[in-house]
Short mmCIF file of C-alpha atoms and ligand atoms in Angstrom, two decimals:
data_model
loop_
_atom_site.label_atom_id
_atom_site.label_comp_id
_atom_site.label_asym_id
_atom_site.label_seq_id
_atom_site.Cartn_x
_atom_site.Cartn_y
_atom_site.Cartn_z
CA MET A 18 34.76 35.18 -58.93
CA THR A 19 34.61 33.64 -55.48
CA ALA A 20 31.81 31.16 -54.92
CA THR A 21 30.26 31.92 -51.54
CA ARG A 22 26.81 30.39 -51.68
CA VAL A 23 25.76 27.10 -50.12
CA LEU A 24 22.49 25.32 -50.84
CA VAL A 25 21.30 23.25 -47.87
CA LEU A 26 19.02 20.33 -48.68
CA ASN A 27 17.00 18.36 -46.15
CA SER A 28 15.32 15.47 -47.95
CA GLY A 29 12.55 13.61 -46.14
CA SER A 30 10.62 10.61 -47.44
CA SER A 31 8.06 12.80 -49.22
CA SER A 32 9.47 16.28 -48.76
CA LEU A 33 12.43 18.42 -49.70
CA LYS A 34 13.33 21.49 -47.65
CA TYR A 35 15.99 23.91 -48.79
CA GLN A 36 17.78 27.11 -47.95
CA LEU A 37 20.32 29.06 -49.94
CA LEU A 38 22.82 31.00 -47.86
CA ASP A 39 25.57 33.46 -48.65
CA MET A 40 28.46 32.49 -46.41
CA ARG A 41 30.13 35.91 -46.54
CA ASP A 42 27.66 37.05 -43.88
CA SER A 43 25.57 33.88 -43.31
CA SER A 44 22.58 35.66 -44.82
CA ARG A 45 19.68 33.73 -46.32
CA LEU A 46 18.97 34.32 -49.97
CA ALA A 47 16.10 31.90 -50.46
CA THR A 48 14.17 29.29 -48.56
CA GLY A 49 11.35 26.89 -49.30
CA PHE A 50 10.06 23.34 -49.48
CA VAL A 51 8.33 20.81 -51.66
CA GLU A 52 5.89 18.60 -49.79
CA ARG A 53 3.76 15.59 -50.69
CA ILE A 54 6.30 14.49 -53.32
CA GLY A 55 4.89 11.57 -55.32
CA GLU A 56 1.29 12.68 -54.84
CA ARG A 57 -1.01 14.59 -57.17
CA THR A 58 -1.22 17.50 -54.75
CA SER A 59 2.49 18.21 -54.22
CA ARG A 60 3.11 21.76 -53.09
CA LEU A 61 6.16 23.94 -53.63
CA LYS A 62 6.59 27.09 -51.60
CA HIS A 63 9.53 29.31 -52.42
CA THR A 64 10.56 32.58 -50.84
CA ALA A 65 13.28 34.76 -52.30
CA LEU A 66 14.58 36.66 -49.32
CA THR A 67 16.46 38.98 -51.64
CA THR A 68 13.12 40.41 -52.84
CA GLY A 69 10.70 39.19 -50.19
CA GLU A 70 8.63 37.51 -52.90
CA THR A 71 6.90 34.21 -52.15
CA ARG A 72 5.60 31.87 -54.86
CA GLU A 73 3.51 28.77 -54.36
CA THR A 74 2.61 26.07 -56.85
CA THR A 75 0.47 22.97 -56.42
CA GLY A 76 0.46 20.00 -58.78
CA PRO A 77 2.06 16.58 -59.17
CA VAL A 78 5.81 16.37 -58.47
CA ALA A 79 6.71 12.76 -59.27
CA ASP A 80 9.90 12.27 -57.26
CA HIS A 81 12.84 13.98 -55.56
CA ALA A 82 14.58 14.52 -58.89
CA ALA A 83 11.55 16.41 -60.20
CA ALA A 84 11.30 18.31 -56.90
CA LEU A 85 14.91 19.46 -57.05
CA LYS A 86 14.50 20.48 -60.68
CA ALA A 87 11.45 22.54 -59.72
CA VAL A 88 13.41 24.13 -56.85
CA SER A 89 16.27 24.87 -59.23
CA GLU A 90 13.87 26.59 -61.63
CA GLU A 91 12.41 28.69 -58.82
CA LEU A 92 15.91 29.68 -57.69
CA GLY A 93 16.78 30.43 -61.32
CA ARG A 94 13.87 32.85 -61.62
CA ASP A 95 15.52 34.88 -58.87
CA GLY A 96 18.95 34.66 -60.46
CA LEU A 97 20.05 32.15 -57.82
CA GLY A 98 19.94 28.92 -59.89
CA LEU A 99 21.92 25.73 -59.34
CA ASP A 100 23.98 26.60 -62.42
CA SER A 101 25.25 29.82 -60.82
CA PRO A 102 29.04 30.11 -60.54
CA ASP A 103 28.43 31.62 -57.09
CA LEU A 104 27.30 28.26 -55.75
CA ALA A 105 30.20 26.72 -53.81
CA ALA A 106 28.57 23.49 -52.65
CA ILE A 107 25.40 21.70 -51.69
CA GLY A 108 25.16 20.59 -48.05
CA HIS A 109 22.93 17.61 -47.33
CA ARG A 110 21.47 16.72 -43.97
CA VAL A 111 22.01 13.00 -43.44
CA VAL A 112 20.33 11.55 -40.38
CA HIS A 113 22.45 8.46 -39.66
CA GLY A 114 26.20 8.39 -40.10
CA GLY A 115 26.75 5.46 -37.71
CA SER A 116 30.20 5.27 -36.16
CA SER A 117 31.93 5.83 -39.50
CA PHE A 118 31.24 9.51 -39.98
CA THR A 119 32.60 11.67 -37.20
CA GLU A 120 32.50 14.85 -39.27
CA PRO A 121 31.08 16.16 -42.55
CA VAL A 122 32.45 14.61 -45.72
CA ILE A 123 32.53 15.40 -49.41
CA VAL A 124 30.29 12.86 -51.08
CA ASP A 125 31.85 10.30 -53.38
CA ASP A 126 30.80 6.78 -54.35
CA ALA A 127 32.31 5.28 -51.18
CA VAL A 128 30.40 7.74 -48.97
CA ILE A 129 27.16 6.89 -50.77
CA ALA A 130 27.84 3.17 -50.26
CA GLU A 131 28.42 3.69 -46.53
CA ILE A 132 25.24 5.76 -46.07
CA GLU A 133 23.44 2.97 -47.90
CA ARG A 134 24.99 0.36 -45.59
CA LEU A 135 23.49 2.23 -42.64
CA ILE A 136 19.92 1.99 -43.97
CA PRO A 137 19.03 -0.89 -41.59
CA VAL A 138 19.57 1.44 -38.59
CA ALA A 139 17.75 4.39 -40.22
CA PRO A 140 15.20 2.86 -42.57
CA LEU A 141 12.99 5.95 -42.78
CA HIS A 142 15.62 8.65 -43.12
CA ASN A 143 18.77 7.51 -44.90
CA PRO A 144 17.04 6.38 -48.14
CA ALA A 145 15.38 9.80 -48.49
CA ASN A 146 18.67 11.59 -47.73
CA LEU A 147 20.41 9.46 -50.36
CA THR A 148 17.80 10.28 -52.97
CA GLY A 149 18.47 13.97 -52.38
CA ILE A 150 22.22 13.44 -52.72
CA ARG A 151 21.91 11.39 -55.91
CA THR A 152 19.55 13.87 -57.50
CA ALA A 153 21.73 16.85 -56.66
CA ARG A 154 24.80 15.01 -57.96
CA SER A 155 23.12 14.25 -61.27
CA LEU A 156 22.09 17.89 -61.69
CA ARG A 157 25.52 19.34 -60.82
CA PRO A 158 28.11 16.53 -61.07
CA ASP A 159 30.95 19.05 -60.93
CA LEU A 160 29.84 20.66 -57.66
CA PRO A 161 31.03 19.43 -54.25
CA GLN A 162 28.21 17.73 -52.36
CA VAL A 163 28.76 17.55 -48.62
CA ALA A 164 27.01 15.15 -46.25
CA VAL A 165 26.49 16.57 -42.74
CA PHE A 166 25.41 13.92 -40.26
CA ASP A 167 22.94 14.26 -37.38
CA THR A 168 24.99 11.71 -35.48
CA ALA A 169 28.48 13.19 -35.98
CA PHE A 170 28.55 15.53 -32.98
CA HIS A 171 27.82 12.58 -30.71
CA THR A 172 30.69 10.39 -31.89
CA THR A 173 32.87 11.90 -29.14
CA MET A 174 30.82 10.08 -26.48
CA PRO A 175 32.94 7.72 -24.39
CA GLU A 176 32.21 4.01 -24.75
CA SER A 177 30.73 4.05 -21.25
CA ALA A 178 27.95 6.33 -22.53
CA ALA A 179 27.63 4.95 -26.05
CA ARG A 180 27.36 1.25 -25.24
CA TYR A 181 24.23 -0.47 -24.02
CA ALA A 182 24.74 -3.12 -21.37
CA ILE A 183 23.88 -6.01 -23.66
CA ASP A 184 25.97 -8.92 -24.88
CA VAL A 185 28.96 -7.34 -26.60
CA SER A 186 29.20 -9.69 -29.57
CA THR A 187 25.48 -9.34 -30.35
CA ALA A 188 25.72 -5.55 -30.04
CA ASP A 189 28.75 -5.48 -32.34
CA GLU A 190 27.24 -7.83 -34.89
CA TYR A 191 24.15 -5.63 -35.28
CA ARG A 192 25.95 -2.34 -34.63
CA ILE A 193 23.72 -1.64 -31.64
CA ARG A 194 24.92 1.37 -29.66
CA ARG A 195 23.86 4.89 -28.76
CA TYR A 196 24.38 7.12 -31.79
CA GLY A 197 22.29 10.16 -30.86
CA PHE A 198 20.59 12.60 -33.24
CA HIS A 199 19.90 16.33 -33.68
CA GLY A 200 23.70 16.64 -33.62
CA THR A 201 23.91 19.77 -35.78
CA SER A 202 21.51 21.46 -33.37
CA HIS A 203 23.38 20.33 -30.25
CA ALA A 204 26.68 21.47 -31.80
CA TYR A 205 25.33 24.85 -32.83
CA VAL A 206 23.43 25.55 -29.63
CA SER A 207 26.26 24.52 -27.31
CA ARG A 208 28.63 26.85 -29.18
CA GLU A 209 26.13 29.72 -29.20
CA THR A 210 25.56 29.22 -25.47
CA ALA A 211 29.28 29.60 -24.82
CA LYS A 212 29.22 32.77 -26.93
CA LEU A 213 26.29 34.07 -24.87
CA LEU A 214 28.34 33.51 -21.71
CA GLY A 215 31.27 35.35 -23.30
CA LYS A 216 33.43 32.21 -23.21
CA ALA A 217 35.08 29.79 -25.62
CA PRO A 218 33.20 26.49 -26.19
CA GLY A 219 36.20 24.67 -24.70
CA ASP A 220 35.72 26.51 -21.41
CA VAL A 221 32.11 25.62 -20.65
CA ASN A 222 29.94 22.62 -19.74
CA VAL A 223 26.44 22.82 -21.15
CA ILE A 224 23.28 20.72 -21.01
CA VAL A 225 21.40 21.26 -24.28
CA LEU A 226 17.67 20.51 -24.33
CA HIS A 227 16.44 20.34 -27.93
CA LEU A 228 12.67 20.28 -27.43
CA GLY A 229 10.78 20.23 -30.71
CA ASN A 230 8.33 17.67 -32.01
CA GLY A 231 11.29 15.32 -31.67
CA ALA A 232 13.26 16.00 -28.49
CA SER A 233 16.70 15.16 -27.17
CA ALA A 234 19.10 16.23 -24.45
CA SER A 235 22.87 16.27 -24.55
CA ALA A 236 25.67 16.75 -22.07
CA VAL A 237 28.47 18.78 -23.63
CA ARG A 238 31.77 19.00 -21.77
CA GLU A 239 34.17 21.69 -23.03
CA GLY A 240 32.67 21.62 -26.52
CA ARG A 241 32.48 17.84 -26.88
CA CYS A 242 29.38 15.69 -26.48
CA VAL A 243 29.74 13.17 -23.64
CA ASP A 244 26.18 11.83 -23.52
CA THR A 245 22.88 12.19 -25.32
CA SER A 246 19.37 10.89 -24.81
CA MET A 247 18.53 9.45 -28.23
CA GLY A 248 20.04 6.07 -28.95
CA LEU A 249 20.25 3.54 -31.74
CA THR A 250 17.28 5.41 -33.19
CA PRO A 251 15.55 8.71 -32.35
CA LEU A 252 13.00 6.85 -30.18
CA GLU A 253 14.89 6.79 -26.87
CA GLY A 254 15.00 9.45 -24.20
CA LEU A 255 12.64 12.35 -23.60
CA VAL A 256 8.88 12.34 -24.06
CA MET A 257 8.26 13.70 -27.58
CA GLY A 258 5.33 14.84 -29.69
CA THR A 259 4.43 11.33 -30.86
CA ARG A 260 7.33 9.18 -29.53
CA SER A 261 7.39 7.51 -26.14
CA GLY A 262 11.04 8.08 -25.32
CA ASP A 263 12.31 5.71 -22.60
CA VAL A 264 10.22 2.64 -21.79
CA ASP A 265 11.12 -0.64 -20.15
CA PRO A 266 12.13 -2.83 -23.15
CA ALA A 267 9.93 -5.56 -21.66
CA VAL A 268 6.89 -3.45 -22.61
CA ILE A 269 7.62 -4.60 -26.17
CA PHE A 270 7.70 -8.33 -25.28
CA HIS A 271 4.54 -7.84 -23.24
CA LEU A 272 2.68 -6.20 -26.12
CA ALA A 273 3.84 -8.95 -28.47
CA ARG A 274 3.13 -11.90 -26.17
CA VAL A 275 0.09 -10.72 -24.27
CA GLY A 276 -1.28 -8.11 -26.67
CA GLY A 277 -0.60 -10.17 -29.80
CA MET A 278 0.81 -7.12 -31.56
CA SER A 279 3.25 -7.42 -34.46
CA THR A 280 6.67 -5.75 -34.46
CA ASP A 281 5.42 -3.19 -36.98
CA GLU A 282 2.37 -2.39 -34.86
CA ILE A 283 4.54 -1.84 -31.77
CA ASP A 284 6.93 0.28 -33.82
CA THR A 285 4.02 2.46 -34.96
CA LEU A 286 2.61 2.62 -31.43
CA LEU A 287 5.86 3.82 -29.87
CA ASN A 288 6.96 6.13 -32.69
CA LYS A 289 3.68 7.63 -33.89
CA LYS A 290 0.96 7.10 -31.30
CA SER A 291 2.80 7.69 -28.03
CA GLY A 292 4.45 10.68 -26.36
CA LEU A 293 2.21 13.70 -25.87
CA ILE A 294 -0.26 12.65 -28.54
CA GLY A 295 -0.69 9.23 -26.98
CA LEU A 296 -1.07 10.71 -23.51
CA CYS A 297 -3.60 13.44 -24.28
CA GLY A 298 -4.47 13.48 -27.99
CA ASP A 299 -2.44 16.61 -28.76
CA ASN A 300 1.24 16.96 -29.64
CA ASP A 301 1.36 20.74 -29.92
CA MET A 302 2.58 22.24 -26.66
CA ARG A 303 0.54 25.42 -27.30
CA GLU A 304 -2.67 23.40 -27.37
CA ILE A 305 -1.62 21.36 -24.34
CA ARG A 306 -0.91 24.51 -22.33
CA ARG A 307 -4.26 25.98 -23.38
CA ARG A 308 -6.00 22.85 -22.14
CA VAL A 309 -4.00 22.85 -18.89
CA ASP A 310 -5.03 26.45 -18.29
CA GLU A 311 -8.67 25.41 -18.75
CA GLY A 312 -8.27 22.71 -16.09
CA ASP A 313 -8.06 19.68 -18.43
CA GLU A 314 -6.72 16.82 -16.28
CA GLN A 315 -5.52 14.63 -19.16
CA ALA A 316 -3.46 17.48 -20.62
CA ARG A 317 -2.11 18.26 -17.14
CA LEU A 318 -0.92 14.68 -16.68
CA ALA A 319 0.72 14.66 -20.14
CA PHE A 320 2.52 17.91 -19.29
CA ASP A 321 3.62 16.55 -15.91
CA ILE A 322 5.01 13.34 -17.46
CA TYR A 323 6.87 15.42 -20.06
CA ILE A 324 8.40 17.63 -17.36
CA HIS A 325 9.22 14.72 -15.03
CA ARG A 326 11.29 13.04 -17.77
CA LEU A 327 12.99 16.31 -18.64
CA LYS A 328 13.97 16.85 -15.00
CA LYS A 329 15.39 13.35 -14.78
CA TYR A 330 17.67 14.06 -17.74
CA ILE A 331 18.75 17.42 -16.35
CA GLY A 332 19.70 15.66 -13.11
CA ALA A 333 21.44 12.80 -14.90
CA TYR A 334 23.49 15.08 -17.14
CA TYR A 335 24.33 17.34 -14.22
CA ALA A 336 25.85 14.26 -12.58
CA VAL A 337 27.62 13.21 -15.80
CA LEU A 338 29.18 16.66 -16.20
CA GLY A 339 29.91 17.34 -12.53
CA ARG A 340 30.00 21.09 -13.16
CA VAL A 341 27.38 22.79 -15.30
CA ASP A 342 27.76 26.35 -16.59
CA ALA A 343 24.52 26.56 -18.54
CA ILE A 344 21.35 24.78 -19.51
CA ALA A 345 20.19 25.78 -22.99
CA PHE A 346 16.60 25.37 -24.16
CA THR A 347 16.09 25.22 -27.92
CA ALA A 348 13.70 24.21 -30.78
CA GLY A 349 9.95 24.88 -31.02
CA VAL A 350 9.01 24.06 -27.43
CA GLY A 351 12.31 25.03 -25.79
CA GLU A 352 12.42 28.44 -27.46
CA ASN A 353 8.76 29.33 -27.05
CA ALA A 354 7.21 27.56 -24.07
CA ALA A 355 8.11 29.58 -20.98
CA ALA A 356 5.93 27.24 -18.88
CA VAL A 357 8.09 24.25 -19.86
CA ARG A 358 11.33 26.05 -18.94
CA GLU A 359 9.89 27.20 -15.63
CA ALA A 360 8.56 23.75 -14.71
CA ALA A 361 11.74 21.95 -15.83
CA VAL A 362 13.94 23.80 -13.33
CA ALA A 363 11.34 24.28 -10.56
CA GLY A 364 12.69 22.97 -7.26
CA LEU A 365 16.26 22.67 -8.56
CA GLU A 366 17.58 25.73 -6.70
CA GLY A 367 19.88 23.38 -4.80
CA LEU A 368 21.65 22.71 -8.11
CA GLY A 369 21.94 26.43 -8.76
CA LEU A 370 19.10 26.32 -11.26
CA ALA A 371 16.26 28.83 -11.47
CA VAL A 372 14.52 31.11 -13.94
CA ASP A 373 13.68 34.76 -13.41
CA ALA A 374 9.91 34.92 -13.97
CA GLY A 375 10.04 38.21 -15.89
CA LEU A 376 12.99 37.28 -18.12
CA ASN A 377 11.55 33.82 -18.79
CA ALA A 378 8.14 35.16 -19.79
CA ALA A 379 9.50 37.95 -22.01
CA ARG A 380 9.44 37.06 -25.71
CA GLY A 381 12.56 37.57 -27.76
CA ASP A 382 14.11 36.38 -30.99
CA GLY A 383 17.76 35.98 -30.12
CA ALA A 384 19.78 33.97 -27.62
CA ARG A 385 19.12 35.18 -24.09
CA ILE A 386 19.64 34.31 -20.46
CA VAL A 387 16.50 33.81 -18.39
CA SER A 388 18.04 32.91 -15.03
CA PRO A 389 18.37 35.54 -12.29
CA GLU A 390 21.41 37.83 -12.30
CA GLY A 391 24.39 36.10 -10.69
CA ALA A 392 22.88 32.59 -10.83
CA ARG A 393 25.42 29.75 -10.45
CA VAL A 394 24.11 28.07 -13.62
CA ALA A 395 22.83 30.15 -16.53
CA VAL A 396 19.48 29.07 -17.93
CA ALA A 397 19.47 30.16 -21.56
CA VAL A 398 17.08 30.23 -24.51
CA VAL A 399 19.16 29.70 -27.63
CA PRO A 400 17.35 29.51 -30.97
CA THR A 401 18.72 26.65 -33.02
CA ASP A 402 19.67 27.00 -36.68
CA GLU A 403 20.42 23.63 -38.20
CA GLU A 404 20.53 24.97 -41.77
CA LEU A 405 23.13 27.57 -40.86
CA GLU A 406 25.18 24.91 -39.06
CA ILE A 407 25.00 22.59 -42.10
CA ALA A 408 25.95 25.48 -44.39
CA THR A 409 28.82 26.52 -42.10
CA GLN A 410 30.22 22.98 -41.88
CA THR A 411 29.78 22.50 -45.64
CA TYR A 412 31.51 25.74 -46.52
CA ALA A 413 34.35 25.11 -44.07
CA LEU A 414 34.98 21.71 -45.65
CA VAL A 415 34.77 22.90 -49.23
CA GLY A 416 36.87 25.96 -48.46
CA ALA A 417 39.49 23.69 -46.89
CA SER A 418 39.73 21.31 -49.82
CA HIS A 419 39.31 23.75 -52.72
CA ASP A 420 40.91 27.10 -53.02
CA LEU A 421 37.89 29.34 -53.38
CA THR A 422 39.65 32.64 -53.15
P1 LIG B 513 10.11 21.93 -33.97
O1 LIG B 513 10.09 20.45 -34.14
O2 LIG B 513 11.37 22.46 -33.39
O3 LIG B 513 9.66 22.68 -35.19
O4 LIG B 513 8.99 22.25 -32.85
C1 LIG B 513 7.63 22.07 -33.13
C2 LIG B 513 6.83 22.14 -31.84
O5 LIG B 513 7.11 23.36 -31.15
C3 LIG B 513 5.33 22.16 -32.06
O6 LIG B 513 4.81 20.86 -32.14
C4 LIG B 513 4.83 22.87 -30.81
O7 LIG B 513 4.56 21.89 -29.82
C5 LIG B 513 6.00 23.66 -30.33
N1 LIG B 513 5.77 25.12 -30.35
C6 LIG B 513 5.91 25.97 -31.38
N2 LIG B 513 5.60 27.21 -31.02
C7 LIG B 513 5.23 27.17 -29.72
C8 LIG B 513 4.79 28.13 -28.75
N3 LIG B 513 4.65 29.42 -29.06
N4 LIG B 513 4.51 27.68 -27.50
C9 LIG B 513 4.67 26.38 -27.18
N5 LIG B 513 5.08 25.45 -28.04
C10 LIG B 513 5.35 25.82 -29.28
#
């Protein structure tokens, strides 16, 4: 029997999210998560999309191994267990693949060692991703495990975009360069945008704006990433929910020397207490818009700073690409916040950019164009689907190296 299912695992420091897909039609069979792993109040929520049934359990889940076992049991109850011969592979989201991983790879000991070697540049994410990989491997040692990297799509950036203008030997010694993140989303959305325009990815230039709680922009020329806003870490670039995005690096010396803050305190300040939450106390764009509509000045300023940065990146990537066919908005804010899309392109008619008020305000589930008919540059809303992209890349790799038919 042909194995056509792929389990996608996204392991965070205290959470495990999963989806099981059938790659014959990319349909979802099950989805769920375990959160607060390691605490007494861990919670597992599992939905079998084959039956529509949702089950929730609360109670201590000691570690990722226990979490994956619990997930496996839940899947098993729906006849979708990890031991099923229909399971072709497990695809793991891995945040940092450095310069080494330019595409997904089948996990072996050398791959694990390399992901481990990259921990210094991704101290929060790579250890959690590795735990997920190790646990899955111990449960199904015979099954291909595939690592799909958030950074891989960006490895096509030219050196002129990837390098920071700092001393070359220092940069090389510490592997300091722009890696970029959200790569599976940028890859998927840029391809889907081409599809929406009725063209091949190799025939279009797209600016992708992934605006979620984390946010990043990318410039994609003919299907290949040529620049992106996140850098060595996911802190650089756009204003985010809790991250500052771009600041003058001297802000850090100033806070250390004049403010007496430690490196860890500054790290926490810029990663967790800045961005929208630092500016106005809220990081949810719905709440910020509600406050703006009520005349709240602090929320208005936060929104304006967010939009100003976004506009700067649109302009910068327009210049990097030279010709732009589409700007695609995606992720929680990009897909849902019409006010953000409208404000981001306001005044950019000279660049061929505008939204049609009616199309932009209309709600819709699928990919859609919200610019006026005949606009020089299409403004698109393209829902992202990182799990599907991970599953697709995983299945393509496994299908290529094992005869599954
Ligand atoms: P993500 O990280 O892609 O899940 O996006 C999460 C963010 O999307 C939330 O923090 C909200 O700010 C934003 N969001 C979700 N739904 C809406 C909505 N209907 N309107 C505006 N923002 C939204």
